CSV table of C-alpha atoms and ligand atoms in Angstrom, one decimal:
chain,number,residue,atom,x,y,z
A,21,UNK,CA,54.9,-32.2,76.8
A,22,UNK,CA,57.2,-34.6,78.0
A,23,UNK,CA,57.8,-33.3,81.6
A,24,UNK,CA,55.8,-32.4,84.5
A,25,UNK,CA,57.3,-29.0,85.0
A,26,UNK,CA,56.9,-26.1,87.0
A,27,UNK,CA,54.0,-23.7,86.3
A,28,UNK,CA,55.5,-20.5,87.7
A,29,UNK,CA,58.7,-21.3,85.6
A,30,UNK,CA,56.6,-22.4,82.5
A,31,UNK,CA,54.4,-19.0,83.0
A,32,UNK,CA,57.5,-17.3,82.5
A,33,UNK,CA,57.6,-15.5,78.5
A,34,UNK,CA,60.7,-15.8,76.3
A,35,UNK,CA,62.3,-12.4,75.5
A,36,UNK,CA,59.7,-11.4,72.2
A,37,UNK,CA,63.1,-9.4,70.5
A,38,UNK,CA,65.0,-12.7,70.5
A,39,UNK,CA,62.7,-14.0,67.4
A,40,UNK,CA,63.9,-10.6,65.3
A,41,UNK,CA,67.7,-10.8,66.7
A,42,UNK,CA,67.7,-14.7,65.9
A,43,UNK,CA,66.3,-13.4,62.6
A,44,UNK,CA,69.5,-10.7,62.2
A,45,UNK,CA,71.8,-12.9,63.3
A,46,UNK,CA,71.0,-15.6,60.8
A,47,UNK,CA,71.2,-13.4,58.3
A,48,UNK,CA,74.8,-11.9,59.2
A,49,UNK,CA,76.1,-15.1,59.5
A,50,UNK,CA,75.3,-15.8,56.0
A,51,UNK,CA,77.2,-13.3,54.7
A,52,UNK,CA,74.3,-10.4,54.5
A,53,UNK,CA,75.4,-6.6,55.7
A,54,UNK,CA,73.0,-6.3,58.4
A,55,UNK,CA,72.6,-3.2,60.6
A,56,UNK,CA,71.6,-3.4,63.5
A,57,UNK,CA,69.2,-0.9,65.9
A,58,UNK,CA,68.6,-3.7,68.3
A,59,UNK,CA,72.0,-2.6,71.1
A,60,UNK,CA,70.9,-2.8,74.4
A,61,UNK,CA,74.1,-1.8,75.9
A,62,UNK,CA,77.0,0.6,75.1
A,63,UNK,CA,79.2,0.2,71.9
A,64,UNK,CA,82.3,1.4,73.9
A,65,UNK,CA,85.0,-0.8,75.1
A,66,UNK,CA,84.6,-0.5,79.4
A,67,UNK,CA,87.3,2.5,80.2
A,68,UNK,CA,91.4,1.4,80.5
A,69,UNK,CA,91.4,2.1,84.4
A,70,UNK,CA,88.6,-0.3,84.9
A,71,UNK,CA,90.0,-2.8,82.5
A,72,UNK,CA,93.5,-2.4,84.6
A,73,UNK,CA,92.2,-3.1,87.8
A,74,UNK,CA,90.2,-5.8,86.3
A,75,UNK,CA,93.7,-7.5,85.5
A,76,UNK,CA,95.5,-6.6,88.7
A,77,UNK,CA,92.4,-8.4,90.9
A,78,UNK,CA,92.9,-11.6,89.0
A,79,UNK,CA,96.9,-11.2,89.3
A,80,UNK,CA,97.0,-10.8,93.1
A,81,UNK,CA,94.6,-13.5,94.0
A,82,UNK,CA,91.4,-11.3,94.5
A,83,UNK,CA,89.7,-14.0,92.9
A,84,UNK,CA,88.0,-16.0,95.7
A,85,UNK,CA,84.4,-15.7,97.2
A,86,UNK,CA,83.6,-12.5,98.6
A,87,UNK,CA,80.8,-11.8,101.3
A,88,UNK,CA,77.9,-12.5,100.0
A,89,UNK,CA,76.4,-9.1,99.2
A,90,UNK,CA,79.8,-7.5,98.2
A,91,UNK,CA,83.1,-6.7,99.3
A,92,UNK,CA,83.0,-3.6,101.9
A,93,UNK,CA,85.4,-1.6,99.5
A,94,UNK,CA,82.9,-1.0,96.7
A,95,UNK,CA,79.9,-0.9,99.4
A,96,UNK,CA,82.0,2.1,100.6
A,97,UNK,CA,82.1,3.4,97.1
A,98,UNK,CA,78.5,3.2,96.8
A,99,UNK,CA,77.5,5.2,99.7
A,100,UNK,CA,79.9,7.9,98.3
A,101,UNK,CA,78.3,8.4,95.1
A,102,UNK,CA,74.9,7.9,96.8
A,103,UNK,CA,76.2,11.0,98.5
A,104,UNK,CA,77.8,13.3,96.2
A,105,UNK,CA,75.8,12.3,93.3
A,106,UNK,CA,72.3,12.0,94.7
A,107,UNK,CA,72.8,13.9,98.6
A,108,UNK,CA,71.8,10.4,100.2
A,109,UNK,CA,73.2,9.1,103.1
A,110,UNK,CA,73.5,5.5,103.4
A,111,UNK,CA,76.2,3.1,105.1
A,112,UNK,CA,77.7,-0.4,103.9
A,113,UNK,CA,74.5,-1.9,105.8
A,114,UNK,CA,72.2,-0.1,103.3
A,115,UNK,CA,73.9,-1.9,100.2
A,116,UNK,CA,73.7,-5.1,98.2
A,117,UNK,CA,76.4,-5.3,95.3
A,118,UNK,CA,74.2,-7.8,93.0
A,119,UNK,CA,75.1,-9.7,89.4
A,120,UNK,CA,74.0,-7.1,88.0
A,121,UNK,CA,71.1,-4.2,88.1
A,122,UNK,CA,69.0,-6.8,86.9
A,123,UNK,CA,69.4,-9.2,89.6
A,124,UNK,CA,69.4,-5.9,92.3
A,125,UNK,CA,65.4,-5.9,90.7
A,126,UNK,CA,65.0,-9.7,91.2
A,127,UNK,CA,66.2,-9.5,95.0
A,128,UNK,CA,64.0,-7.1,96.0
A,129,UNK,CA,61.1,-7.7,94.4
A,130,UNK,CA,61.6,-11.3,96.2
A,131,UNK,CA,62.0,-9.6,99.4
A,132,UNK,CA,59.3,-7.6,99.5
A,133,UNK,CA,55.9,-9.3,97.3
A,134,UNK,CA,53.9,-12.3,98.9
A,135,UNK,CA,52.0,-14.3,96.2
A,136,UNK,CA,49.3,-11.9,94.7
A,137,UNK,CA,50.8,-8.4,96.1
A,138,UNK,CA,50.4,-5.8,92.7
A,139,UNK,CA,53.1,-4.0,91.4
A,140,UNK,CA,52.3,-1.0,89.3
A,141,UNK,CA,54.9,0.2,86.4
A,142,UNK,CA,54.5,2.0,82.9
A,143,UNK,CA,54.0,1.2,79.4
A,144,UNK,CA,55.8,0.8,77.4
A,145,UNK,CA,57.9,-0.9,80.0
A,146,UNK,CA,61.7,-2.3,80.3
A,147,UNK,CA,61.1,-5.9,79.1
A,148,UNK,CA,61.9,-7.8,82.2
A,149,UNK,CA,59.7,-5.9,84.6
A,150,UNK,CA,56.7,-8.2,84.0
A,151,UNK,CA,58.7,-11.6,84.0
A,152,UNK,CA,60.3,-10.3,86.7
A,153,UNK,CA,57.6,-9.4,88.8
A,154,UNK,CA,55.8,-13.2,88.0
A,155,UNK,CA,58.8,-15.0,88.8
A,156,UNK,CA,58.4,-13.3,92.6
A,157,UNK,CA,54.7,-14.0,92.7
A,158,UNK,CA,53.0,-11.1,92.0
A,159,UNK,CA,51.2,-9.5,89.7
A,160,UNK,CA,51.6,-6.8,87.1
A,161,UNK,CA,49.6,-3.9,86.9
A,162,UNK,CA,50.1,-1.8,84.1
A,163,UNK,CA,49.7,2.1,83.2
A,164,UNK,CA,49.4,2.8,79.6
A,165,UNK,CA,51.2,6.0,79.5
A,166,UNK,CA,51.0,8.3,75.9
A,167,UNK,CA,53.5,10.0,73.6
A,168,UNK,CA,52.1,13.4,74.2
A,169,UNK,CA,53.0,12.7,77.7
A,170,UNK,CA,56.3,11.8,77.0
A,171,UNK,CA,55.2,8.2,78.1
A,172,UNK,CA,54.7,9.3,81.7
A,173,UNK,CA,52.0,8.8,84.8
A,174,UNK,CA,51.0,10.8,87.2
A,175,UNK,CA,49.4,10.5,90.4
A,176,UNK,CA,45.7,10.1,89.1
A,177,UNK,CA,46.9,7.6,87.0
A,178,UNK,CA,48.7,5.6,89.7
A,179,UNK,CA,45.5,6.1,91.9
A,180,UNK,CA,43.0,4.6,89.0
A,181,UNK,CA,45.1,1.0,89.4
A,182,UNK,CA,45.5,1.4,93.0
A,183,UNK,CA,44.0,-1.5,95.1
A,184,UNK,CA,44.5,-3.0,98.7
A,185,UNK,CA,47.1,-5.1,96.8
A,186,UNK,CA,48.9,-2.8,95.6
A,187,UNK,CA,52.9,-3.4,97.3
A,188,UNK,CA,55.0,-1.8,95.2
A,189,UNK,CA,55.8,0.6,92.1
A,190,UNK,CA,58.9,0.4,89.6
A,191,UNK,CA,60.3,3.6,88.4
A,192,UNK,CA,62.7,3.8,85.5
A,193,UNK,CA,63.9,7.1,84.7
A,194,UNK,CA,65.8,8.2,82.2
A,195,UNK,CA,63.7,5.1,80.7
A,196,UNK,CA,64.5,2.4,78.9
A,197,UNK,CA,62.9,2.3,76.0
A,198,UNK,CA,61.7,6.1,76.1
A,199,UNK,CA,64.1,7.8,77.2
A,200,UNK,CA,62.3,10.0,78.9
A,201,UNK,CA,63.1,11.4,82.2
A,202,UNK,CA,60.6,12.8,85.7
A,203,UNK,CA,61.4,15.9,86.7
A,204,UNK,CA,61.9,16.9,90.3
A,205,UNK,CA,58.1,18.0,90.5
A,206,UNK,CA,56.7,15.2,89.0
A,207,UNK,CA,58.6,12.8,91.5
A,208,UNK,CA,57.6,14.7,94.3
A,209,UNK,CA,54.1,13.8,93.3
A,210,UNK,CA,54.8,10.4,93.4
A,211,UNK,CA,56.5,10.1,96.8
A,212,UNK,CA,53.8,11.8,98.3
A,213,UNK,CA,51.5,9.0,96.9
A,214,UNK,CA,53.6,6.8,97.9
A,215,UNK,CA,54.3,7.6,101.5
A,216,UNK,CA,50.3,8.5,101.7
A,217,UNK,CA,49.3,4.8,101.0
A,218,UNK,CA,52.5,3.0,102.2
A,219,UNK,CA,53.5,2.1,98.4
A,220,UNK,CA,57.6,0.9,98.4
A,221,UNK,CA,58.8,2.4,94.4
A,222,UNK,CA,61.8,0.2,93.3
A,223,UNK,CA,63.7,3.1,91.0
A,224,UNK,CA,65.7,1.5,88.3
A,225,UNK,CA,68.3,4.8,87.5
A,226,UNK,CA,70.9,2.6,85.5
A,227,UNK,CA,70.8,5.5,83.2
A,228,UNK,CA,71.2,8.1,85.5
A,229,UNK,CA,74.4,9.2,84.0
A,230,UNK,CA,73.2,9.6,80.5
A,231,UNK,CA,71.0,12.4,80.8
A,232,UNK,CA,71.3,15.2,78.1
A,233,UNK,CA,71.0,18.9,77.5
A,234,UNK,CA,69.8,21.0,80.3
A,235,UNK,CA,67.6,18.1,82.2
A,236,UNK,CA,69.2,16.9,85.5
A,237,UNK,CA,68.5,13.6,87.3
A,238,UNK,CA,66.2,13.7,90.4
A,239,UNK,CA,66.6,10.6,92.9
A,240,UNK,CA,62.8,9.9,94.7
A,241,UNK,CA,64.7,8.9,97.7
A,242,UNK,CA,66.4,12.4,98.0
A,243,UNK,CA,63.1,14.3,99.2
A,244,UNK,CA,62.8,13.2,103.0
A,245,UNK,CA,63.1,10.3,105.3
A,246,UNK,CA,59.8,9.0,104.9
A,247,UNK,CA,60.0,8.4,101.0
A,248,UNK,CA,63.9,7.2,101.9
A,249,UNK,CA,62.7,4.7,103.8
A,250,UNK,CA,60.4,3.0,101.0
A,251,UNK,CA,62.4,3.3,98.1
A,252,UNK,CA,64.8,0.4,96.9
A,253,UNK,CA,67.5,2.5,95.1
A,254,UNK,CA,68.6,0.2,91.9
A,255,UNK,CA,72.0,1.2,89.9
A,256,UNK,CA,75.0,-0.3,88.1
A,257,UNK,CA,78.1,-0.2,86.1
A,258,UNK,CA,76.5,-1.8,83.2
A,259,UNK,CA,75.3,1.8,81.0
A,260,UNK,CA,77.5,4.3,82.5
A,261,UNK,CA,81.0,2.7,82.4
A,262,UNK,CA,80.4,-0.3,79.7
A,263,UNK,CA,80.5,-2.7,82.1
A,264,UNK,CA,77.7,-4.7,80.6
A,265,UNK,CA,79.7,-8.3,80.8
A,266,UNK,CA,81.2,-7.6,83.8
A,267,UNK,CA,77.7,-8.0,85.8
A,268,UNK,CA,77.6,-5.6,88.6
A,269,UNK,CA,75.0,-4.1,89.8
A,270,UNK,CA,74.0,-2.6,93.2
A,271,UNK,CA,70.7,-2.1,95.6
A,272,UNK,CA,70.7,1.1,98.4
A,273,UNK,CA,67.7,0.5,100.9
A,274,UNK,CA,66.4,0.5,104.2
A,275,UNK,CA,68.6,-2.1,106.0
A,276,UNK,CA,66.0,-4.6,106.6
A,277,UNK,CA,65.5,-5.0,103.5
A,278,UNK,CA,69.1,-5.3,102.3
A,279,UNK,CA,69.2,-8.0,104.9
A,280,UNK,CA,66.5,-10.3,103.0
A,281,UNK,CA,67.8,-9.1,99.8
A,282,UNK,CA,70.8,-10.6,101.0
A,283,UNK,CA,70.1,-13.8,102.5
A,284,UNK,CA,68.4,-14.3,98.9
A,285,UNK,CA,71.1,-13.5,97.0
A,286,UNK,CA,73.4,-15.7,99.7
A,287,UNK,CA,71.7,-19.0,98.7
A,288,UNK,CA,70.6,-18.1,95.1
A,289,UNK,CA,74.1,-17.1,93.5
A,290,UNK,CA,76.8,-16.1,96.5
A,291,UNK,CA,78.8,-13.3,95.8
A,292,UNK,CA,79.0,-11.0,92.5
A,293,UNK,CA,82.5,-11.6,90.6
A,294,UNK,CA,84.8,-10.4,93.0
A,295,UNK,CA,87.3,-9.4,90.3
A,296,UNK,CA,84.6,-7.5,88.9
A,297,UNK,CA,83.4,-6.0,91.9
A,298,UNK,CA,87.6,-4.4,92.4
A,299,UNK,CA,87.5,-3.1,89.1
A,300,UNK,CA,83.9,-1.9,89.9
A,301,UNK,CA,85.5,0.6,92.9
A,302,UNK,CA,88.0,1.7,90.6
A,303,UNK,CA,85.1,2.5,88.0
A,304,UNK,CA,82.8,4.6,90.4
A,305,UNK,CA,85.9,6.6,92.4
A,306,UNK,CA,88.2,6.7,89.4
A,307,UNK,CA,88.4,9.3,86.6
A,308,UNK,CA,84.8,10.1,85.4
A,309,UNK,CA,86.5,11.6,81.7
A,310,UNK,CA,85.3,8.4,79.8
A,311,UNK,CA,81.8,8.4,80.9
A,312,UNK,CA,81.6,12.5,79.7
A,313,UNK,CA,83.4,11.5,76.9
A,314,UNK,CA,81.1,8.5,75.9
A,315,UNK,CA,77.7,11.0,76.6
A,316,UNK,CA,79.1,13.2,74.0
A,317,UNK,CA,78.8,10.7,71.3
A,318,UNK,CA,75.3,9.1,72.5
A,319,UNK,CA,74.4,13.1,72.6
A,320,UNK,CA,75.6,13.9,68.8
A,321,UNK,CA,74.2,10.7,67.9
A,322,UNK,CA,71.0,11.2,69.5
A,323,UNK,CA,70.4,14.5,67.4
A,324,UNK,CA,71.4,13.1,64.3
A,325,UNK,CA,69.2,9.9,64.8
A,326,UNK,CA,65.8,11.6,66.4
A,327,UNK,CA,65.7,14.5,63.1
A,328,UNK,CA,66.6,12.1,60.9
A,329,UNK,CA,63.6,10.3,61.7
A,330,UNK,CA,61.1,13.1,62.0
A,331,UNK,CA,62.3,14.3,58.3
A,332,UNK,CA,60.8,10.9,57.0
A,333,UNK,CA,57.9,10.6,55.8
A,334,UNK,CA,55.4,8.1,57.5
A,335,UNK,CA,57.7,8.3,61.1
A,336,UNK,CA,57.8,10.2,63.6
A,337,UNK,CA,59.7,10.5,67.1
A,338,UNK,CA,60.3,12.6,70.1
A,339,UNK,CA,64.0,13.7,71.0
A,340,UNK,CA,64.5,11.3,74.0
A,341,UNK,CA,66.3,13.3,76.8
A,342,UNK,CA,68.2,10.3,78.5
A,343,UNK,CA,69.8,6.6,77.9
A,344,UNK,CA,70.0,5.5,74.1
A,345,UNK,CA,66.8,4.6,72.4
A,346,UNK,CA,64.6,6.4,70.4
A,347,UNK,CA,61.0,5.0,70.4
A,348,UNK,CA,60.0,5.5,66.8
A,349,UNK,CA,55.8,5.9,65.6
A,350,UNK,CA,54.8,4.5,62.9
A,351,UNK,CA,51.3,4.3,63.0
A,352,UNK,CA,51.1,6.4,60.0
A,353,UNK,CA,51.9,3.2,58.4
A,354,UNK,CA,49.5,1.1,59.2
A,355,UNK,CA,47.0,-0.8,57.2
A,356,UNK,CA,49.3,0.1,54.4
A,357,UNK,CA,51.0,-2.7,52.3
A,358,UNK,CA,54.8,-2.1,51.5
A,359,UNK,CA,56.7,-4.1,49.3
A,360,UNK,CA,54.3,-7.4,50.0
A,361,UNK,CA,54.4,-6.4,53.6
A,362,UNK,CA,51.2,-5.8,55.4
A,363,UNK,CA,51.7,-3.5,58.2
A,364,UNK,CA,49.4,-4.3,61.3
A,365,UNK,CA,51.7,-4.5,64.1
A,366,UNK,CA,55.2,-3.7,65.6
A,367,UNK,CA,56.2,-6.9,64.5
A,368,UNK,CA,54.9,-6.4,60.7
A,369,UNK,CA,57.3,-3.5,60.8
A,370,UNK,CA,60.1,-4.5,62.1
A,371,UNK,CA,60.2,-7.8,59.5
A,372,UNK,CA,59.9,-5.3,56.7
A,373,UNK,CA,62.5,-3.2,58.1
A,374,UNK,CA,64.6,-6.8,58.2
A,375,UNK,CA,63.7,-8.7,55.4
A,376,UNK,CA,63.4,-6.1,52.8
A,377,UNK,CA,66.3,-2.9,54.5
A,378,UNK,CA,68.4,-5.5,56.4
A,379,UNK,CA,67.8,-3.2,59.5
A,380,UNK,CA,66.9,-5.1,63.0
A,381,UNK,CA,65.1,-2.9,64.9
A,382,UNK,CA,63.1,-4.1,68.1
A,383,UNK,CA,59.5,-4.5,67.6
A,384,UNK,CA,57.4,-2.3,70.3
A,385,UNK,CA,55.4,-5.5,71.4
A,386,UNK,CA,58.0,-6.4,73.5
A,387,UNK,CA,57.4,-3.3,75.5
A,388,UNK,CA,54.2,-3.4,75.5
A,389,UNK,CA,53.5,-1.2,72.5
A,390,UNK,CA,52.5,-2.2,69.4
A,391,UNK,CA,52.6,1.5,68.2
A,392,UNK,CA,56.4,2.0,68.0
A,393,UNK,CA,59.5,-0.2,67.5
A,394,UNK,CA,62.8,0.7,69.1
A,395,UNK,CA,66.0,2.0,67.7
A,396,UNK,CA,69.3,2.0,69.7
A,397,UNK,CA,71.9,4.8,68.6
A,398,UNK,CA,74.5,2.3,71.1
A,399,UNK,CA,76.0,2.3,67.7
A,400,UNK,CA,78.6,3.9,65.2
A,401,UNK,CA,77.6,7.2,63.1
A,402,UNK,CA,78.1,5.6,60.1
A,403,UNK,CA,75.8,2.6,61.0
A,404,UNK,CA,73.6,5.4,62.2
A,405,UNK,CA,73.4,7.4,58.7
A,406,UNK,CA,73.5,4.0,56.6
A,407,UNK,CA,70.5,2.1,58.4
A,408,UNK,CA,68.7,5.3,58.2
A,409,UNK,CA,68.9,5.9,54.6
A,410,UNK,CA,67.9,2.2,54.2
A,411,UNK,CA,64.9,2.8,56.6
A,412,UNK,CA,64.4,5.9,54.5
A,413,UNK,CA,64.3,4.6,51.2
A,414,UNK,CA,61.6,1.6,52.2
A,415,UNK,CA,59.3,3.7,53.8
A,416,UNK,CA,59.3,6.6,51.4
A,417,UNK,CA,59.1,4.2,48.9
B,147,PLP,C1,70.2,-2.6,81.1
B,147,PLP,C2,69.1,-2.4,82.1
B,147,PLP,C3,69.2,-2.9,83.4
B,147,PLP,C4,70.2,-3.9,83.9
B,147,PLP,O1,71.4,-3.9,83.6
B,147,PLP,P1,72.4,-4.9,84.3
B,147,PLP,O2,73.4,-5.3,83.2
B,147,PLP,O3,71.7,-6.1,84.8
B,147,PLP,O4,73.1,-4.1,85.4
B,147,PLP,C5,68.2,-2.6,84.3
B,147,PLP,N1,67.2,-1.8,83.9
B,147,PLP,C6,67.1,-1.3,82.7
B,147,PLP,C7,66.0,-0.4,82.4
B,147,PLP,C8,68.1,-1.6,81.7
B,147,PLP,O5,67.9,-1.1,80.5
């Protein structure tokens, strides 16, 4: 070690999948027909509106700083569909527009956690919850959750980890990488528990508009003014319209708590893209047809992908009910030996599943879960059915 660095930053783990996707990557850039399961965001193009008003900010000169935590226009925007989507009211005051959902999460969890405050969240878990939590001081406590549950907690489970520490608790539901979805029942529960002990729950619903068949999505805050007033509300154009690259995300809390989220964000990065934050308004009060239209395909997909799976031998999944993974077991396999590979881990797997089908999936272990490895359907059918049969073919074998 060359350099006297900083502990927190050194503390702080590189992404586990970006060994397998450096892996993929090498390997389609030598000419091999990869497929890859390994999408984190939406194969769609973002929507011809957005895109428009993208063009038209940079053309009339909407292209210098903005206040710090967002233009008022899309603020406004956001208390609308706060409203009509979720029955919330909240004004501009109540909103940071961030760089992102992501760096919503890493403004309030700076906000809110002094060094050693606990924050409680589930495994398997969205990958930057942990690092995220570390790089604000605190601590991660973790609930294993099980399949059988579709990968849920509950209140006795929240009050096994609960300690005089404890500040906050993430939600993420419809969850990345499960899929799954809390009904309204269950989140009552929870905001009970946490208005009981003064708990704040951060509620990542990025993929609140890609919930499928009959299930509906149920906002925590929406139940009363107490729960309101501890929840940080955490959404973006990333999922919904394909807006990954565009980096907008937003934060709806109690005000002083936008205020620090602010002054954070103020000093740390100043404003979001303000040409991205026009096209933004134009995405959330524009025509909605596109993201309907992209939900049927994840949908079709979805089917397709989740009995595909459960028709092979030695896998198994459930049919996820929201966002665009399927969380595939294959602990059926394990202690076997296929094709030279031993199969101990969610790594083991996924480097069979690479080396010998040319088929990147994401190893489990980075969520926690060494039980299951990830498959994205944020890809085309015919990748779908092709890296299938491959998968097909090796384990069967
Ligand atoms: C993609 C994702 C985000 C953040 O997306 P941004 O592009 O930063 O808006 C947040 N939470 C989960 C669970 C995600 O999958």
């Amino acid at each position: 070690m060359n350099f006297n660095l900083s502990a927190k930053g050194l503390r702080i783990a590189p992404s586990i999948t970006l060994e397998i996707t450096a892996k993929a990557k090498a390997m389609k850039d030598s000419g091999i027909d990869v497929i890859s399961f390994g999408a984190g965001e939406p194969d769609f193009n973002t929507p011809e509106n957005i895109q428009q008003e993208g063009i038209r900010a940079i053309k009339e000169g909407l292209t210098r700083y903005t206040p710090a935590s967002g233009i008022v226009e899309f603020k406004k925007a956001v208390c609308e569909k706060f409203k009509i989507d979720n029955g919330l009211e909240y004004k501009p005051s109540n909103i940071i527009i961030s760089n992102g959902a992501k760096h919503s999460i890493h403004n309030a969890l700076m906000a809110i956690l002094n060094p050693g405050d606990e924050v409680i969240f589930a495994v398997p878990y969205w990958v930057s919850y942990p690092e995220l939590v570390r790089l604000a001081d605190g601590v991660p406590v973790y609930i294993e959750t099980k399949e059988e549950n579709d990968f849920k907690f509950n209140v006795d489970d929240l009050n096994k980890v609960l300690t005089d520490k404890t500040k906050a608790i993430i939600l993420n539901s419809p969850s990345n990488p499960t899929g799954s979805i809390y009904t309204e029942e269950e989140l009552r529960a929870i905001a009970e528990w946490a208005v009981k002990n003064n708990i704040f729950v951060i509620s990542d619903e990025i993929y609140e508009k890609l919930i499928y068949d009959d299930n509906k999505h149920v906002c925590i805050a929406s139940f009363n003014e107490d729960i309101k007033r501890l929840t940080i509300l955490i959404n973006g154009m990333s999922k919904s319209h394909a807006m990954t690259g565009w980096r907008i995300g937003y934060a709806a809390a109690h005000e002083e708590i936008i205020k620090v989220m602010s002054n954070i964000q103020s000093h740390a990065t100043s404003n979001p893209c303000s040409i991205s934050q026009y096209a933004s308004v134009v995405g959330l009060t524009g025509d909605q047809n596109s993201v309907e239209e992209m939900k049927k395909h994840f949908v079709e997909r979805r089917n397709y992908m989740a009995d595909t799976i459960n028709s092979i031998k030695g896998l198994s999944c459930r049919k996820p009910q929201g966002a665009f993974y399927i969380m595939v077991n294959f602990t059926q396999l394990l202690g076997k030996t296929i094709k030279g590979h031993a199969i101990n881990s969610s790594m083991d797997f996924a480097n069979l599943l690479l080396d010998e089908g040319k088929v990147a999936v994401v190893p489990g272990i980075a969520f926690g879960d060494d039980k299951y490895v990830r498959l994205s359907y944020a890809t085309s059918m015919e990748n779908i059915k092709n890296g299938l049969e491959r998968i097909k073919q090796i384990v069967e074998e």
